[in-house]
Short mmCIF file of N, CA and C in Angstrom, two decimals:
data_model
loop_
_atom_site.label_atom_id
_atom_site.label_comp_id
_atom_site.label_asym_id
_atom_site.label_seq_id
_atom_site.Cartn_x
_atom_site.Cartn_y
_atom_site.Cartn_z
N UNK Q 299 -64.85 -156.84 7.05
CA UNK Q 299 -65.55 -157.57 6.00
C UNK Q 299 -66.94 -156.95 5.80
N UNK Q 300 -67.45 -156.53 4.57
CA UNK Q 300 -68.49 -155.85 3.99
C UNK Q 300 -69.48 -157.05 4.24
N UNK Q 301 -70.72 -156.45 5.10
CA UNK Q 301 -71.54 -157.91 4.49
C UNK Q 301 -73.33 -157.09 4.13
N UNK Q 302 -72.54 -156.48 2.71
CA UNK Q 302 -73.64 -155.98 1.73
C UNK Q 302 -74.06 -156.73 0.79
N UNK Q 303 -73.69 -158.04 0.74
CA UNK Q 303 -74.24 -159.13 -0.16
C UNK Q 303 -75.33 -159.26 0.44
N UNK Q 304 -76.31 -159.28 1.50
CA UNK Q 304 -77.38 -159.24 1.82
C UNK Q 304 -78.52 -157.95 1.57
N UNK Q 305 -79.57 -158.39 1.09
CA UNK Q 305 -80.99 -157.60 0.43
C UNK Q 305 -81.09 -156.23 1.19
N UNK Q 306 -81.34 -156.76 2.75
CA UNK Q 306 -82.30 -156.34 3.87
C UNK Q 306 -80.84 -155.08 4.30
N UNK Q 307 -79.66 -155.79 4.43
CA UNK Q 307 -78.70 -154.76 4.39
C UNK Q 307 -78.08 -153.92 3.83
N UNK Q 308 -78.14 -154.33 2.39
CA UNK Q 308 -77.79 -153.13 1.28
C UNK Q 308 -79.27 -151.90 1.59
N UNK Q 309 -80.34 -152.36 1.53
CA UNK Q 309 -81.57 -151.45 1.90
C UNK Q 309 -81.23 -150.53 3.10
N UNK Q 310 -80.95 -150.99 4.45
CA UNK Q 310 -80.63 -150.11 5.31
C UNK Q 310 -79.72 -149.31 4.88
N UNK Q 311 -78.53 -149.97 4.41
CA UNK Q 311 -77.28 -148.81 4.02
C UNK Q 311 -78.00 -147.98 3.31
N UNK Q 312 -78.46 -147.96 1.97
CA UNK Q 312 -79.28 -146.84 1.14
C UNK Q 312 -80.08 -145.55 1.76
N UNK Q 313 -80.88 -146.71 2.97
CA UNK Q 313 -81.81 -145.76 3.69
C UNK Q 313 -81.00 -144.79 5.04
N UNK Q 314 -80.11 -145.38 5.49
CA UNK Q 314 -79.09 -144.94 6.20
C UNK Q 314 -78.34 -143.56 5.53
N UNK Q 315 -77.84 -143.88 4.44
CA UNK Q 315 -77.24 -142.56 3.42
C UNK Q 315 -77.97 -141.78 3.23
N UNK Q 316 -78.74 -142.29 2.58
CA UNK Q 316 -80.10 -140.68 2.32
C UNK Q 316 -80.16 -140.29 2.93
N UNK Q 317 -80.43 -140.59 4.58
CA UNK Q 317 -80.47 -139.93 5.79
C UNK Q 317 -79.77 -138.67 6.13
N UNK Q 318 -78.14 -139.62 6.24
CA UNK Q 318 -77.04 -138.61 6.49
C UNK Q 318 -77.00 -137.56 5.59
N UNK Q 319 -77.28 -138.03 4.14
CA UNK Q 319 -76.67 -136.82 3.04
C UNK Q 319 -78.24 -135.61 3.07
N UNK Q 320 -78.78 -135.71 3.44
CA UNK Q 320 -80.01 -135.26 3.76
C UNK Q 320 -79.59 -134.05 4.65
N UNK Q 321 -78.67 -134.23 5.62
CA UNK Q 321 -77.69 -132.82 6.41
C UNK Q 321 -78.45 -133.52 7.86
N UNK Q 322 -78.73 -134.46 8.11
CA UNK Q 322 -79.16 -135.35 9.23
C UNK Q 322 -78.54 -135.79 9.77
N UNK Q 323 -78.67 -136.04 11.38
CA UNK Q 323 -77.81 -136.85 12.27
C UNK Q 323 -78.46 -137.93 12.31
N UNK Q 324 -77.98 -139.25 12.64
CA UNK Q 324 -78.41 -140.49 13.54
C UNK Q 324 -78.08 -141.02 14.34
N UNK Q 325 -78.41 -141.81 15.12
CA UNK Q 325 -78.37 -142.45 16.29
C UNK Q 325 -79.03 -144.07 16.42
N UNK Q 326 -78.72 -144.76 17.17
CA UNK Q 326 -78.67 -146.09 17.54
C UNK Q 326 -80.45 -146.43 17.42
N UNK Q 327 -80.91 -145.05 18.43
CA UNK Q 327 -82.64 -145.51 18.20
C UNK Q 327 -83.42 -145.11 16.91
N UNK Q 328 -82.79 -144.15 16.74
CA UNK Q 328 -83.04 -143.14 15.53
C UNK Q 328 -83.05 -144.43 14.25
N UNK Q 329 -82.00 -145.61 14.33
CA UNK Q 329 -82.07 -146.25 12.90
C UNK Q 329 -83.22 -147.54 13.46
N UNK Q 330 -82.98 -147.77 14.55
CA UNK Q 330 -84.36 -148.95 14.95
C UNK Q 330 -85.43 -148.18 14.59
N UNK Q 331 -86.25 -147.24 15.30
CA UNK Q 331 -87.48 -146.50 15.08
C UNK Q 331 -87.52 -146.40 13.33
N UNK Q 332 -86.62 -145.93 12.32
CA UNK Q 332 -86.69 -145.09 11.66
C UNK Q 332 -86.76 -146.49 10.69
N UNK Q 333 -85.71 -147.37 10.73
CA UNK Q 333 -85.19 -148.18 9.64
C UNK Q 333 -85.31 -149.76 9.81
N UNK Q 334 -85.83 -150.02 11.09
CA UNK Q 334 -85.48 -151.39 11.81
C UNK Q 334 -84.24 -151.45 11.66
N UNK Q 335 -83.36 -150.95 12.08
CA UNK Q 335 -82.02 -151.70 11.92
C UNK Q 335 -81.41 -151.45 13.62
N UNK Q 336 -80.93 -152.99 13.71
CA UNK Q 336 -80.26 -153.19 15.13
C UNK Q 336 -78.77 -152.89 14.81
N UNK Q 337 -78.49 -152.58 14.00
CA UNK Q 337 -76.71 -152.47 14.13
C UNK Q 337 -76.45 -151.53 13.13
N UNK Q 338 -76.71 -150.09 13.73
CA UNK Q 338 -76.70 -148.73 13.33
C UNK Q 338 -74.67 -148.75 12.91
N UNK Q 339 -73.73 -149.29 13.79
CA UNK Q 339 -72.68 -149.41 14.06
C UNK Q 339 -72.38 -149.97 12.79
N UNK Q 340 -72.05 -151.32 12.74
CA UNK Q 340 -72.52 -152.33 11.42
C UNK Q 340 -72.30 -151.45 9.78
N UNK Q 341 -73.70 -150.70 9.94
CA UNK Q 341 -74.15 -150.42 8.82
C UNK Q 341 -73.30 -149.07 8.49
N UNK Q 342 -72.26 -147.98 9.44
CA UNK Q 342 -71.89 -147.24 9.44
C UNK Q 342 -70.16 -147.73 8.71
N UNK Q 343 -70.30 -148.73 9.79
CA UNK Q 343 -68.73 -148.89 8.90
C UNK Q 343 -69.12 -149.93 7.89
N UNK Q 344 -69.75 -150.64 7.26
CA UNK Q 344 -70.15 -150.77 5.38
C UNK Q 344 -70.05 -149.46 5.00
N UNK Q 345 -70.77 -148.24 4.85
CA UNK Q 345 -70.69 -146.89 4.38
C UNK Q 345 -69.33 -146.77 4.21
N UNK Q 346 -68.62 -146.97 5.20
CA UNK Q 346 -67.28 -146.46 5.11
C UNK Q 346 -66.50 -146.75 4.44
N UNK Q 347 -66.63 -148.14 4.38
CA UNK Q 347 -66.19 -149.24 3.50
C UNK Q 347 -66.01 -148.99 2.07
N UNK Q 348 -67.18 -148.47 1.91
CA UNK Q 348 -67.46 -147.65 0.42
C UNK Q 348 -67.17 -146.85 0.00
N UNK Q 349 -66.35 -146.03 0.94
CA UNK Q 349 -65.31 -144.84 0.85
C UNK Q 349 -66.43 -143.10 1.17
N UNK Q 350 -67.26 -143.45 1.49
CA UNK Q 350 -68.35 -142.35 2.25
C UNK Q 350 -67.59 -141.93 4.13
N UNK Q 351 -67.50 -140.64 4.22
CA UNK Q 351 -66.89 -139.65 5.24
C UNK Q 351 -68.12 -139.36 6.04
N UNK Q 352 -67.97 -140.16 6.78
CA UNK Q 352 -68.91 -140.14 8.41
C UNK Q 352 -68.22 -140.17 9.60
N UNK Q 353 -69.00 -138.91 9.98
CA UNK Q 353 -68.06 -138.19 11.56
C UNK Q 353 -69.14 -138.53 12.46
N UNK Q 354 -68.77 -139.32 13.44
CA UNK Q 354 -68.89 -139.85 15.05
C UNK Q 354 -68.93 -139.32 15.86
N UNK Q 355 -70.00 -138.80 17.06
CA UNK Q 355 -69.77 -137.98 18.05
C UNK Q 355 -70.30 -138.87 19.22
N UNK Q 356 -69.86 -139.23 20.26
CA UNK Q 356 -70.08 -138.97 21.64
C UNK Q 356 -71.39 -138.69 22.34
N UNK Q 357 -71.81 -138.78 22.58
CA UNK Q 357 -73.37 -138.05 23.31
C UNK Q 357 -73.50 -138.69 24.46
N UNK Q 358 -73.59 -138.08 25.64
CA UNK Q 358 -74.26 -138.28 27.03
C UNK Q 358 -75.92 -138.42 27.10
N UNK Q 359 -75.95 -139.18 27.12
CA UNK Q 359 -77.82 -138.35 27.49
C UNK Q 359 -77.75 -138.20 29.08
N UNK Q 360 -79.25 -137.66 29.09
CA UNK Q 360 -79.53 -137.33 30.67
C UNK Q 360 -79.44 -138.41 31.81
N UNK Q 361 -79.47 -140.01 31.41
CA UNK Q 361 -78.92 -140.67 32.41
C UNK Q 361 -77.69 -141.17 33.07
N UNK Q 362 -77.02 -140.65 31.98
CA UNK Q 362 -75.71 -140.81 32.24
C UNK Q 362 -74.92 -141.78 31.05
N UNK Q 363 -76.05 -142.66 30.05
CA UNK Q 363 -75.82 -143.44 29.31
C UNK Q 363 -75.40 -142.41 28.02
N UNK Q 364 -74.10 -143.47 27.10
CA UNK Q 364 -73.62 -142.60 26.16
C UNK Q 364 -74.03 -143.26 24.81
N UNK Q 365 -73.90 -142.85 23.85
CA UNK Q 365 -74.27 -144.04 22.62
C UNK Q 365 -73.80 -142.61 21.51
N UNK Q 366 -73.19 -143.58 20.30
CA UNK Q 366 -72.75 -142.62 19.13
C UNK Q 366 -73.87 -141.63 18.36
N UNK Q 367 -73.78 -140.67 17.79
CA UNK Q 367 -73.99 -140.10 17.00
C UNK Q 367 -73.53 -139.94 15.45
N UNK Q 368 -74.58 -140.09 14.35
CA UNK Q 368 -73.12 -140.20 12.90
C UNK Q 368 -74.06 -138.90 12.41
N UNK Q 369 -72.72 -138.32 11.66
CA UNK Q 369 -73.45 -137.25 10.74
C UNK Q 369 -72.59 -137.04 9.87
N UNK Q 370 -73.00 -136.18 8.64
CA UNK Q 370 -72.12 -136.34 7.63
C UNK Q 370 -71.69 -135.15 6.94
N UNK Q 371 -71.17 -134.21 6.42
CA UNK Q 371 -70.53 -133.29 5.76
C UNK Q 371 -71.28 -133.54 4.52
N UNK Q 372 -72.83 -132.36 4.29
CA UNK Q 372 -72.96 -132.21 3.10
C UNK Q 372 -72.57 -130.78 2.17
N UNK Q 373 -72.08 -131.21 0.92
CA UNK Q 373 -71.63 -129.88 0.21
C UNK Q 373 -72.36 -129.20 -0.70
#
């Protein structure tokens, strides 16, 4: 369920896209620091929703903790 009927969340998605189509990666802190947004996840699958192609990667960091990566195929 899309829940882009909200202001504050259609805004992140926007600011979220520009990002990616920009030839940019993001990340979980990357959209708090960058966007306030707590649910980088969330806002990735709305995008998707919308029929926008965002590839997911994996990442370790150095403590051992993992958290996604999105990036996007620009042409």
């Amino acid at each position: 369920m899309s829940t882009l009927n909200d202001e504050n969340t259609r805004s992140q998605c926007a600011k979220i896209l520009n990002h990616l189509q920009s030839g940019k990666t993001i990340n979980p802190l990357q959209a708090l620091n960058q966007y306030g947004c707590f649910r980088l996840g969330a806002r990735i699958y709305d995008l998707k929703q919308d029929g926008f192609n965002i590839d997911k990667r994996m990442v370790t960091a150095e403590n051992g903790k993992k958290y996604a990566e999105y990036s996007m195929r620009v042409n």
